[in-house]
PDB file of C-alpha atoms and ligand atoms in Angstrom:
ATOM      1  CA  UNK A   1       0.000   0.000   0.000  1.00 63.00           C
ATOM      2  CA  UNK A   2       2.750   2.361   1.033  1.00 69.00           C
ATOM      3  CA  UNK A   3       4.766   1.523  -2.095  1.00 76.00           C
ATOM      4  CA  UNK A   4       1.723   2.142  -4.304  1.00 75.00           C
ATOM      5  CA  UNK A   5       1.139   5.504  -2.625  1.00 74.00           C
ATOM      6  CA  UNK A   6       4.750   6.601  -3.012  1.00 73.00           C
ATOM      7  CA  UNK A   7       4.693   5.410  -6.619  1.00 73.00           C
ATOM      8  CA  UNK A   8       1.662   7.603  -7.393  1.00 75.00           C
ATOM      9  CA  UNK A   9       3.279  10.620  -5.720  1.00 77.00           C
ATOM     10  CA  UNK A  10       6.854  10.041  -6.804  1.00 84.00           C
ATOM     11  CA  UNK A  11       6.305   9.247 -10.484  1.00 85.00           C
ATOM     12  CA  UNK A  12       5.024  12.695 -11.493  1.00 85.00           C
ATOM     13  CA  UNK A  13       7.757  14.378  -9.461  1.00 88.00           C
ATOM     14  CA  UNK A  14      10.457  12.265 -11.083  1.00 88.00           C
ATOM     15  CA  UNK A  15       8.911  13.023 -14.480  1.00 88.00           C
ATOM     16  CA  UNK A  16       8.900  16.773 -13.808  1.00 89.00           C
ATOM     17  CA  UNK A  17      12.535  16.648 -12.665  1.00 89.00           C
ATOM     18  CA  UNK A  18      13.451  14.657 -15.766  1.00 90.00           C
ATOM     19  CA  UNK A  19      11.574  17.132 -18.002  1.00 89.00           C
ATOM     20  CA  UNK A  20      13.477  20.041 -16.434  1.00 89.00           C
ATOM     21  CA  UNK A  21      16.816  18.314 -17.026  1.00 89.00           C
ATOM     22  CA  UNK A  22      16.021  17.326 -20.632  1.00 88.00           C
ATOM     23  CA  UNK A  23      14.705  20.802 -21.517  1.00 85.00           C
ATOM     24  CA  UNK A  24      17.718  22.469 -19.894  1.00 88.00           C
ATOM     25  CA  UNK A  25      20.137  20.240 -21.822  1.00 87.00           C
ATOM     26  CA  UNK A  26      18.348  20.889 -25.127  1.00 85.00           C
ATOM     27  CA  UNK A  27      18.029  24.606 -24.416  1.00 83.00           C
ATOM     28  CA  UNK A  28      21.627  25.192 -23.428  1.00 83.00           C
ATOM     29  CA  UNK A  29      23.276  22.534 -25.582  1.00 80.00           C
ATOM     30  CA  UNK A  30      21.466  22.872 -28.885  1.00 81.00           C
ATOM     31  CA  UNK A  31      20.679  26.581 -29.187  1.00 84.00           C
ATOM     32  CA  UNK A  32      22.861  29.627 -29.654  1.00 87.00           C
ATOM     33  CA  UNK A  33      22.719  32.863 -27.725  1.00 89.00           C
ATOM     34  CA  UNK A  34      21.426  35.839 -29.560  1.00 90.00           C
ATOM     35  CA  UNK A  35      20.915  39.494 -28.659  1.00 94.00           C
ATOM     36  CA  UNK A  36      17.919  41.362 -30.035  1.00 97.00           C
ATOM     37  CA  UNK A  37      18.603  44.696 -31.745  1.00 96.00           C
ATOM     38  CA  UNK A  38      17.584  47.930 -29.939  1.00 96.00           C
ATOM     39  CA  UNK A  39      16.151  46.177 -26.838  1.00 96.00           C
ATOM     40  CA  UNK A  40      19.355  44.124 -26.253  1.00 96.00           C
ATOM     41  CA  UNK A  41      17.501  41.120 -24.872  1.00 96.00           C
ATOM     42  CA  UNK A  42      19.271  37.751 -24.725  1.00 93.00           C
ATOM     43  CA  UNK A  43      17.385  34.950 -26.424  1.00 91.00           C
ATOM     44  CA  UNK A  44      18.160  31.343 -27.327  1.00 89.00           C
ATOM     45  CA  UNK A  45      17.278  30.008 -30.774  1.00 91.00           C
ATOM     46  CA  UNK A  46      18.250  26.856 -32.604  1.00 91.00           C
ATOM     47  CA  UNK A  47      17.813  27.989 -36.223  1.00 92.00           C
ATOM     48  CA  UNK A  48      20.780  29.824 -37.706  1.00 93.00           C
ATOM     49  CA  UNK A  49      20.284  32.968 -39.831  1.00 93.00           C
ATOM     50  CA  UNK A  50      20.804  30.833 -42.930  1.00 94.00           C
ATOM     51  CA  UNK A  51      18.191  28.279 -41.845  1.00 94.00           C
ATOM     52  CA  UNK A  52      15.722  31.070 -41.092  1.00 95.00           C
ATOM     53  CA  UNK A  53      16.371  32.516 -44.553  1.00 95.00           C
ATOM     54  CA  UNK A  54      15.715  29.157 -46.203  1.00 95.00           C
ATOM     55  CA  UNK A  55      12.519  28.660 -44.216  1.00 95.00           C
ATOM     56  CA  UNK A  56      11.255  32.148 -45.075  1.00 96.00           C
ATOM     57  CA  UNK A  57      12.262  31.907 -48.742  1.00 97.00           C
ATOM     58  CA  UNK A  58      10.375  28.631 -49.215  1.00 97.00           C
ATOM     59  CA  UNK A  59       7.239  30.104 -47.669  1.00 97.00           C
ATOM     60  CA  UNK A  60       7.636  33.288 -49.721  1.00 98.00           C
ATOM     61  CA  UNK A  61       8.011  31.359 -52.996  1.00 97.00           C
ATOM     62  CA  UNK A  62       4.903  29.349 -52.148  1.00 97.00           C
ATOM     63  CA  UNK A  63       2.891  32.530 -51.477  1.00 97.00           C
ATOM     64  CA  UNK A  64       4.058  34.200 -54.693  1.00 97.00           C
ATOM     65  CA  UNK A  65       3.115  31.090 -56.711  1.00 97.00           C
ATOM     66  CA  UNK A  66      -0.278  30.906 -55.057  1.00 97.00           C
ATOM     67  CA  UNK A  67      -1.088  34.608 -55.580  1.00 96.00           C
ATOM     68  CA  UNK A  68       0.754  35.063 -58.883  1.00 95.00           C
ATOM     69  CA  UNK A  69      -2.153  36.981 -60.426  1.00 96.00           C
ATOM     70  CA  UNK A  70      -2.439  39.342 -57.465  1.00 97.00           C
ATOM     71  CA  UNK A  71       1.132  40.619 -57.481  1.00 98.00           C
ATOM     72  CA  UNK A  72       1.203  44.392 -58.022  1.00 98.00           C
ATOM     73  CA  UNK A  73       4.255  45.407 -60.072  1.00 96.00           C
ATOM     74  CA  UNK A  74       3.548  49.010 -61.083  1.00 97.00           C
ATOM     75  CA  UNK A  75       1.637  52.104 -60.024  1.00 97.00           C
ATOM     76  CA  UNK A  76       1.720  54.514 -57.096  1.00 97.00           C
ATOM     77  CA  UNK A  77       1.015  51.920 -54.369  1.00 97.00           C
ATOM     78  CA  UNK A  78       3.729  49.635 -55.732  1.00 98.00           C
ATOM     79  CA  UNK A  79       6.213  52.529 -55.830  1.00 98.00           C
ATOM     80  CA  UNK A  80       5.342  53.567 -52.273  1.00 98.00           C
ATOM     81  CA  UNK A  81       5.814  50.056 -50.861  1.00 98.00           C
ATOM     82  CA  UNK A  82       9.157  49.635 -52.656  1.00 98.00           C
ATOM     83  CA  UNK A  83      10.342  53.096 -51.577  1.00 98.00           C
ATOM     84  CA  UNK A  84       9.492  52.701 -47.884  1.00 98.00           C
ATOM     85  CA  UNK A  85      10.606  49.059 -47.683  1.00 98.00           C
ATOM     86  CA  UNK A  86      13.994  49.906 -49.202  1.00 98.00           C
ATOM     87  CA  UNK A  87      14.707  52.452 -46.458  1.00 98.00           C
ATOM     88  CA  UNK A  88      13.507  50.194 -43.631  1.00 98.00           C
ATOM     89  CA  UNK A  89      15.454  47.245 -45.076  1.00 97.00           C
ATOM     90  CA  UNK A  90      18.655  49.301 -45.221  1.00 97.00           C
ATOM     91  CA  UNK A  91      18.310  50.024 -41.483  1.00 97.00           C
ATOM     92  CA  UNK A  92      17.364  46.450 -40.508  1.00 97.00           C
ATOM     93  CA  UNK A  93      20.157  45.087 -42.709  1.00 96.00           C
ATOM     94  CA  UNK A  94      22.720  46.634 -40.376  1.00 96.00           C
ATOM     95  CA  UNK A  95      21.460  44.292 -37.630  1.00 96.00           C
ATOM     96  CA  UNK A  96      21.126  41.275 -39.934  1.00 95.00           C
ATOM     97  CA  UNK A  97      23.669  41.542 -42.762  1.00 93.00           C
ATOM     98  CA  UNK A  98      23.022  37.908 -43.741  1.00 90.00           C
ATOM     99  CA  UNK A  99      19.333  38.405 -44.535  1.00 94.00           C
ATOM    100  CA  UNK A 100      18.193  39.011 -48.107  1.00 95.00           C
ATOM    101  CA  UNK A 101      15.303  41.479 -48.173  1.00 97.00           C
ATOM    102  CA  UNK A 102      12.430  41.460 -50.651  1.00 97.00           C
ATOM    103  CA  UNK A 103       8.990  43.015 -50.587  1.00 98.00           C
ATOM    104  CA  UNK A 104       5.896  42.077 -52.574  1.00 98.00           C
ATOM    105  CA  UNK A 105       2.613  43.976 -52.734  1.00 98.00           C
ATOM    106  CA  UNK A 106      -0.422  41.737 -53.239  1.00 98.00           C
ATOM    107  CA  UNK A 107      -3.796  42.995 -54.440  1.00 97.00           C
ATOM    108  CA  UNK A 108      -5.958  41.770 -51.603  1.00 95.00           C
ATOM    109  CA  UNK A 109      -8.624  43.677 -49.765  1.00 92.00           C
ATOM    110  CA  UNK A 110      -7.329  42.601 -46.374  1.00 91.00           C
ATOM    111  CA  UNK A 111      -5.603  44.979 -43.986  1.00 90.00           C
ATOM    112  CA  UNK A 112      -2.446  43.008 -43.276  1.00 93.00           C
ATOM    113  CA  UNK A 113       1.310  42.775 -43.808  1.00 96.00           C
ATOM    114  CA  UNK A 114       4.001  40.442 -42.525  1.00 96.00           C
ATOM    115  CA  UNK A 115       7.717  39.705 -42.714  1.00 97.00           C
ATOM    116  CA  UNK A 116       8.900  36.090 -42.914  1.00 97.00           C
ATOM    117  CA  UNK A 117      12.066  34.884 -41.144  1.00 96.00           C
ATOM    118  CA  UNK A 118      15.085  35.992 -43.141  1.00 96.00           C
ATOM    119  CA  UNK A 119      13.584  39.200 -44.559  1.00 96.00           C
ATOM    120  CA  UNK A 120      10.810  38.411 -47.068  1.00 97.00           C
ATOM    121  CA  UNK A 121       7.971  40.919 -46.717  1.00 98.00           C
ATOM    122  CA  UNK A 122       4.397  40.690 -47.982  1.00 98.00           C
ATOM    123  CA  UNK A 123       2.049  43.699 -47.944  1.00 98.00           C
ATOM    124  CA  UNK A 124      -1.654  43.558 -48.869  1.00 97.00           C
ATOM    125  CA  UNK A 125      -3.159  46.573 -50.628  1.00 97.00           C
ATOM    126  CA  UNK A 126      -5.934  46.497 -48.005  1.00 95.00           C
ATOM    127  CA  UNK A 127      -3.638  47.959 -45.349  1.00 95.00           C
ATOM    128  CA  UNK A 128      -2.801  51.099 -47.357  1.00 96.00           C
ATOM    129  CA  UNK A 129      -6.014  52.998 -46.429  1.00 95.00           C
ATOM    130  CA  UNK A 130      -4.934  52.508 -42.791  1.00 94.00           C
ATOM    131  CA  UNK A 131      -1.269  53.448 -43.201  1.00 96.00           C
ATOM    132  CA  UNK A 132      -2.199  56.496 -45.349  1.00 96.00           C
ATOM    133  CA  UNK A 133       1.327  57.885 -45.738  1.00 96.00           C
ATOM    134  CA  UNK A 134       4.944  56.744 -46.103  1.00 97.00           C
ATOM    135  CA  UNK A 135       5.406  57.236 -42.344  1.00 97.00           C
ATOM    136  CA  UNK A 136       2.302  55.148 -41.614  1.00 97.00           C
ATOM    137  CA  UNK A 137       3.596  52.379 -43.857  1.00 98.00           C
ATOM    138  CA  UNK A 138       7.040  52.692 -42.241  1.00 98.00           C
ATOM    139  CA  UNK A 139       5.348  52.054 -38.867  1.00 97.00           C
ATOM    140  CA  UNK A 140       3.925  48.762 -40.144  1.00 97.00           C
ATOM    141  CA  UNK A 141       7.075  47.694 -42.002  1.00 98.00           C
ATOM    142  CA  UNK A 142       9.346  48.696 -39.111  1.00 98.00           C
ATOM    143  CA  UNK A 143       7.278  46.547 -36.773  1.00 97.00           C
ATOM    144  CA  UNK A 144       7.111  43.542 -39.132  1.00 97.00           C
ATOM    145  CA  UNK A 145      10.805  43.670 -40.030  1.00 98.00           C
ATOM    146  CA  UNK A 146      11.623  43.871 -36.294  1.00 98.00           C
ATOM    147  CA  UNK A 147       9.926  40.481 -35.813  1.00 97.00           C
ATOM    148  CA  UNK A 148      12.447  39.085 -38.329  1.00 97.00           C
ATOM    149  CA  UNK A 149      15.611  40.764 -36.979  1.00 97.00           C
ATOM    150  CA  UNK A 150      14.665  39.838 -33.397  1.00 97.00           C
ATOM    151  CA  UNK A 151      14.143  36.255 -34.663  1.00 97.00           C
ATOM    152  CA  UNK A 152      10.737  36.003 -33.032  1.00 96.00           C
ATOM    153  CA  UNK A 153       9.542  33.092 -35.193  1.00 94.00           C
ATOM    154  CA  UNK A 154      12.630  31.010 -34.398  1.00 93.00           C
ATOM    155  CA  UNK A 155      12.247  31.843 -30.717  1.00 93.00           C
ATOM    156  CA  UNK A 156       8.583  30.791 -30.767  1.00 92.00           C
ATOM    157  CA  UNK A 157       9.425  27.549 -32.593  1.00 90.00           C
ATOM    158  CA  UNK A 158      12.082  26.703 -30.015  1.00 89.00           C
ATOM    159  CA  UNK A 159       9.663  27.370 -27.189  1.00 89.00           C
ATOM    160  CA  UNK A 160       6.936  25.203 -28.744  1.00 89.00           C
ATOM    161  CA  UNK A 161       9.409  22.398 -29.411  1.00 88.00           C
ATOM    162  CA  UNK A 162      10.665  22.334 -25.797  1.00 89.00           C
ATOM    163  CA  UNK A 163       7.141  22.645 -24.381  1.00 88.00           C
ATOM    164  CA  UNK A 164       6.067  19.580 -26.385  1.00 90.00           C
ATOM    165  CA  UNK A 165       9.001  17.512 -25.128  1.00 89.00           C
ATOM    166  CA  UNK A 166       8.398  18.548 -21.507  1.00 89.00           C
ATOM    167  CA  UNK A 167       4.669  17.760 -21.824  1.00 88.00           C
ATOM    168  CA  UNK A 168       5.393  14.296 -23.272  1.00 88.00           C
ATOM    169  CA  UNK A 169       7.727  13.439 -20.370  1.00 89.00           C
ATOM    170  CA  UNK A 170       5.406  14.800 -17.668  1.00 87.00           C
ATOM    171  CA  UNK A 171       2.348  13.036 -19.152  1.00 86.00           C
ATOM    172  CA  UNK A 172       4.367   9.818 -19.081  1.00 85.00           C
ATOM    173  CA  UNK A 173       4.927  10.287 -15.349  1.00 85.00           C
ATOM    174  CA  UNK A 174       1.306  11.084 -14.534  1.00 84.00           C
ATOM    175  CA  UNK A 175      -0.647   8.658 -16.737  1.00 86.00           C
ATOM    176  CA  UNK A 176      -1.017   4.932 -16.059  1.00 85.00           C
ATOM    177  CA  UNK A 177      -2.789   3.962 -19.305  1.00 88.00           C
ATOM    178  CA  UNK A 178      -2.395   5.088 -22.940  1.00 88.00           C
ATOM    179  CA  UNK A 179      -5.793   6.833 -22.917  1.00 89.00           C
ATOM    180  CA  UNK A 180      -4.837   8.705 -19.725  1.00 89.00           C
ATOM    181  CA  UNK A 181      -1.615   9.690 -21.451  1.00 89.00           C
ATOM    182  CA  UNK A 182      -3.524  11.220 -24.378  1.00 89.00           C
ATOM    183  CA  UNK A 183      -5.813  13.151 -22.028  1.00 90.00           C
ATOM    184  CA  UNK A 184      -3.003  14.490 -19.859  1.00 87.00           C
ATOM    185  CA  UNK A 185      -1.047  15.491 -22.949  1.00 88.00           C
ATOM    186  CA  UNK A 186      -4.065  17.381 -24.318  1.00 89.00           C
ATOM    187  CA  UNK A 187      -4.579  19.170 -20.991  1.00 89.00           C
ATOM    188  CA  UNK A 188      -0.904  20.151 -20.873  1.00 87.00           C
ATOM    189  CA  UNK A 189      -1.216  21.404 -24.456  1.00 86.00           C
ATOM    190  CA  UNK A 190      -4.072  23.725 -23.464  1.00 85.00           C
ATOM    191  CA  UNK A 191      -2.088  24.969 -20.458  1.00 85.00           C
ATOM    192  CA  UNK A 192       0.973  25.515 -22.664  1.00 83.00           C
ATOM    193  CA  UNK A 193      -1.032  27.541 -25.192  1.00 82.00           C
ATOM    194  CA  UNK A 194      -2.406  29.744 -22.399  1.00 81.00           C
ATOM    195  CA  UNK A 195       1.097  30.240 -21.009  1.00 80.00           C
ATOM    196  CA  UNK A 196       2.399  31.327 -24.433  1.00 80.00           C
ATOM    197  CA  UNK A 197      -0.040  34.250 -24.620  1.00 82.00           C
ATOM    198  CA  UNK A 198       2.000  36.651 -22.452  1.00 83.00           C
ATOM    199  CA  UNK A 199       5.059  35.522 -24.418  1.00 85.00           C
ATOM    200  CA  UNK A 200       3.576  36.521 -27.788  1.00 86.00           C
ATOM    201  CA  UNK A 201       2.382  39.826 -26.286  1.00 87.00           C
ATOM    202  CA  UNK A 202       5.939  40.492 -25.154  1.00 90.00           C
ATOM    203  CA  UNK A 203       7.174  39.823 -28.703  1.00 93.00           C
ATOM    204  CA  UNK A 204       4.569  42.235 -30.103  1.00 92.00           C
ATOM    205  CA  UNK A 205       5.643  44.895 -27.671  1.00 93.00           C
ATOM    206  CA  UNK A 206       9.295  44.342 -28.526  1.00 96.00           C
ATOM    207  CA  UNK A 207       8.519  44.621 -32.260  1.00 96.00           C
ATOM    208  CA  UNK A 208       6.753  47.939 -31.554  1.00 95.00           C
ATOM    209  CA  UNK A 209       9.823  49.225 -29.733  1.00 97.00           C
ATOM    210  CA  UNK A 210      12.384  48.088 -32.329  1.00 98.00           C
ATOM    211  CA  UNK A 211      10.091  49.126 -35.208  1.00 97.00           C
ATOM    212  CA  UNK A 212       9.754  52.638 -33.807  1.00 97.00           C
ATOM    213  CA  UNK A 213      13.537  53.056 -33.676  1.00 98.00           C
ATOM    214  CA  UNK A 214      13.876  51.524 -37.170  1.00 98.00           C
ATOM    215  CA  UNK A 215      11.412  53.972 -38.724  1.00 98.00           C
ATOM    216  CA  UNK A 216      13.236  56.877 -37.063  1.00 98.00           C
ATOM    217  CA  UNK A 217      16.610  55.598 -38.295  1.00 98.00           C
ATOM    218  CA  UNK A 218      15.085  55.313 -41.778  1.00 98.00           C
ATOM    219  CA  UNK A 219      14.150  58.995 -41.643  1.00 97.00           C
ATOM    220  CA  UNK A 220      10.429  58.755 -40.846  1.00 98.00           C
ATOM    221  CA  UNK A 221       8.952  60.832 -38.042  1.00 97.00           C
ATOM    222  CA  UNK A 222       8.342  58.319 -35.214  1.00 96.00           C
ATOM    223  CA  UNK A 223       5.512  60.473 -33.859  1.00 95.00           C
ATOM    224  CA  UNK A 224       3.501  59.271 -36.867  1.00 95.00           C
ATOM    225  CA  UNK A 225       3.504  55.765 -35.334  1.00 95.00           C
ATOM    226  CA  UNK A 226       1.177  56.933 -32.591  1.00 92.00           C
ATOM    227  CA  UNK A 227      -1.240  58.299 -35.171  1.00 92.00           C
ATOM    228  CA  UNK A 228      -1.190  54.972 -37.045  1.00 93.00           C
ATOM    229  CA  UNK A 229      -1.918  52.845 -33.948  1.00 90.00           C
ATOM    230  CA  UNK A 230      -4.705  55.236 -32.986  1.00 89.00           C
ATOM    231  CA  UNK A 231      -6.256  54.719 -36.439  1.00 90.00           C
ATOM    232  CA  UNK A 232      -5.900  50.957 -35.868  1.00 87.00           C
ATOM    233  CA  UNK A 233      -7.607  51.292 -32.502  1.00 85.00           C
ATOM    234  CA  UNK A 234     -10.542  53.079 -34.135  1.00 86.00           C
ATOM    235  CA  UNK A 235     -10.710  50.599 -37.039  1.00 85.00           C
ATOM    236  CA  UNK A 236     -10.594  47.634 -34.640  1.00 81.00           C
ATOM    237  CA  UNK A 237     -13.793  48.792 -33.017  1.00 81.00           C
ATOM    238  CA  UNK A 238     -15.650  48.730 -36.355  1.00 73.00           C
ATOM    239  CA  UNK A 239     -17.915  45.935 -37.584  1.00 69.00           C
ATOM    240  CA  UNK A 240     -15.058  44.260 -39.406  1.00 74.00           C
ATOM    241  CA  UNK A 241     -11.799  44.839 -37.553  1.00 77.00           C
ATOM    242  CA  UNK A 242      -8.681  44.758 -39.775  1.00 79.00           C
ATOM    243  CA  UNK A 243      -6.973  41.351 -39.952  1.00 78.00           C
ATOM    244  CA  UNK A 244      -3.800  43.085 -38.782  1.00 79.00           C
ATOM    245  CA  UNK A 245      -5.634  43.583 -35.458  1.00 77.00           C
ATOM    246  CA  UNK A 246      -5.920  39.826 -34.827  1.00 75.00           C
ATOM    247  CA  UNK A 247      -2.142  39.504 -34.417  1.00 75.00           C
ATOM    248  CA  UNK A 248      -1.688  43.051 -33.188  1.00 77.00           C
ATOM    249  CA  UNK A 249      -4.293  43.828 -30.547  1.00 72.00           C
ATOM    250  CA  UNK A 250      -4.193  47.601 -30.648  1.00 67.00           C
ATOM    251  CA  UNK A 251      -5.183  48.617 -27.190  1.00 74.00           C
ATOM    252  CA  UNK A 252      -4.753  51.977 -25.505  1.00 78.00           C
ATOM    253  CA  UNK A 253      -1.838  50.511 -23.594  1.00 84.00           C
ATOM    254  CA  UNK A 254       0.079  50.047 -26.823  1.00 86.00           C
ATOM    255  CA  UNK A 255      -0.225  53.727 -27.752  1.00 87.00           C
ATOM    256  CA  UNK A 256       0.927  54.667 -24.239  1.00 89.00           C
ATOM    257  CA  UNK A 257       4.028  52.476 -24.454  1.00 92.00           C
ATOM    258  CA  UNK A 258       4.890  53.934 -27.836  1.00 93.00           C
ATOM    259  CA  UNK A 259       4.791  57.364 -26.207  1.00 93.00           C
ATOM    260  CA  UNK A 260       7.328  56.088 -23.638  1.00 95.00           C
ATOM    261  CA  UNK A 261       9.778  54.940 -26.337  1.00 96.00           C
ATOM    262  CA  UNK A 262       9.311  58.066 -28.422  1.00 96.00           C
ATOM    263  CA  UNK A 263      12.163  60.115 -26.877  1.00 96.00           C
ATOM    264  CA  UNK A 264      14.614  57.266 -27.655  1.00 96.00           C
ATOM    265  CA  UNK A 265      13.357  57.061 -31.258  1.00 97.00           C
ATOM    266  CA  UNK A 266      13.398  60.828 -31.709  1.00 96.00           C
ATOM    267  CA  UNK A 267      17.088  60.947 -30.768  1.00 96.00           C
ATOM    268  CA  UNK A 268      17.749  58.688 -33.778  1.00 93.00           C
ATOM    269  CA  UNK A 269      15.467  60.606 -36.131  1.00 94.00           C
ATOM    270  CA  UNK A 270      17.010  62.689 -38.872  1.00 83.00           C
ATOM    271  CA  UNK A 271      14.405  64.022 -41.283  1.00 83.00           C
TER     272      UNK A 271
HETATM  273 ZN1   ZN B 301       3.584  41.938 -34.762  1.00 82.59          ZN
END
C-alpha cells in the first residue's frame, strides 16, 4: 500500500525533474545565444540565420506562386511600398547583414502585412487605407521587419518544441494507461497555449519598440507611429476589424508604451 502511494506521488515528481533536465540540456546545448537589436535582450534560438532565410524563402516562394495573379508590379502603391521598404530594409540590414530582403505587394482587400524569417515581406493593398502615408507604412514595415531581426519566429518555434518535449515526459509520469496519457497530454497542451499568450504579447511589444527606432533611423517621423496605432484602434472597433488587429491587438496601452519609447526614437530621427 505504502509503495503504491509513493509510486503515485513520486512518479510525477520524477517526471517533472526529468523534463526540467532534458529541456535544460536541449536549451543550453542545442541553441545559440542571440541578442535582439535595440532592446538588447538575450534569447536562445536553434535555427541559424541561414536556416531562417531558407525557411522564409520557401514560404515566400509558395505565397508568390499561389497569388501570382495578385502581385502588383507598377503604379503609385507599388512605388510607395518599394520606396518605404527599401529604407527600412537598409536600417534592418545593419542588424542582420546575412538576410536578403524582398517586398511584394499583393492585391488583396485585407488589412495586413508580414515579414517572414530571413527578410521576405508581404504587404496587402488592403492595409494602405490605414497606413495612409509613407510614415504610416514605415510604422507597419518597421514593426514587421523587427519580428524578423529579433528572430521572433525562431524563438517561438524553439519554445513550442521544448514545451512539447516537456509535456510528453510529464504526461508519461502522470498517466497509467495510454488513454490517460492522451488526455493528460491534451490538458498540458491547453495549459501551454495559455502560457504562451503573455510571451507573444511580449514579442509584439518588442517589435513595436524596435520598429519605432527603425522607422526613425530610416528617416520617418516616429511620432507618426502613434497616429497609425490610434487609427488601428478606431478601425478595430468597427464591424469588421482589420486582420492586422488579430495579431496586433491595438489597445490603448500600446499607444501609451509607444509614447514612452518616443524620446529614444526621436534621438535617432534625422528628417
Ligand atoms: Zn507583430
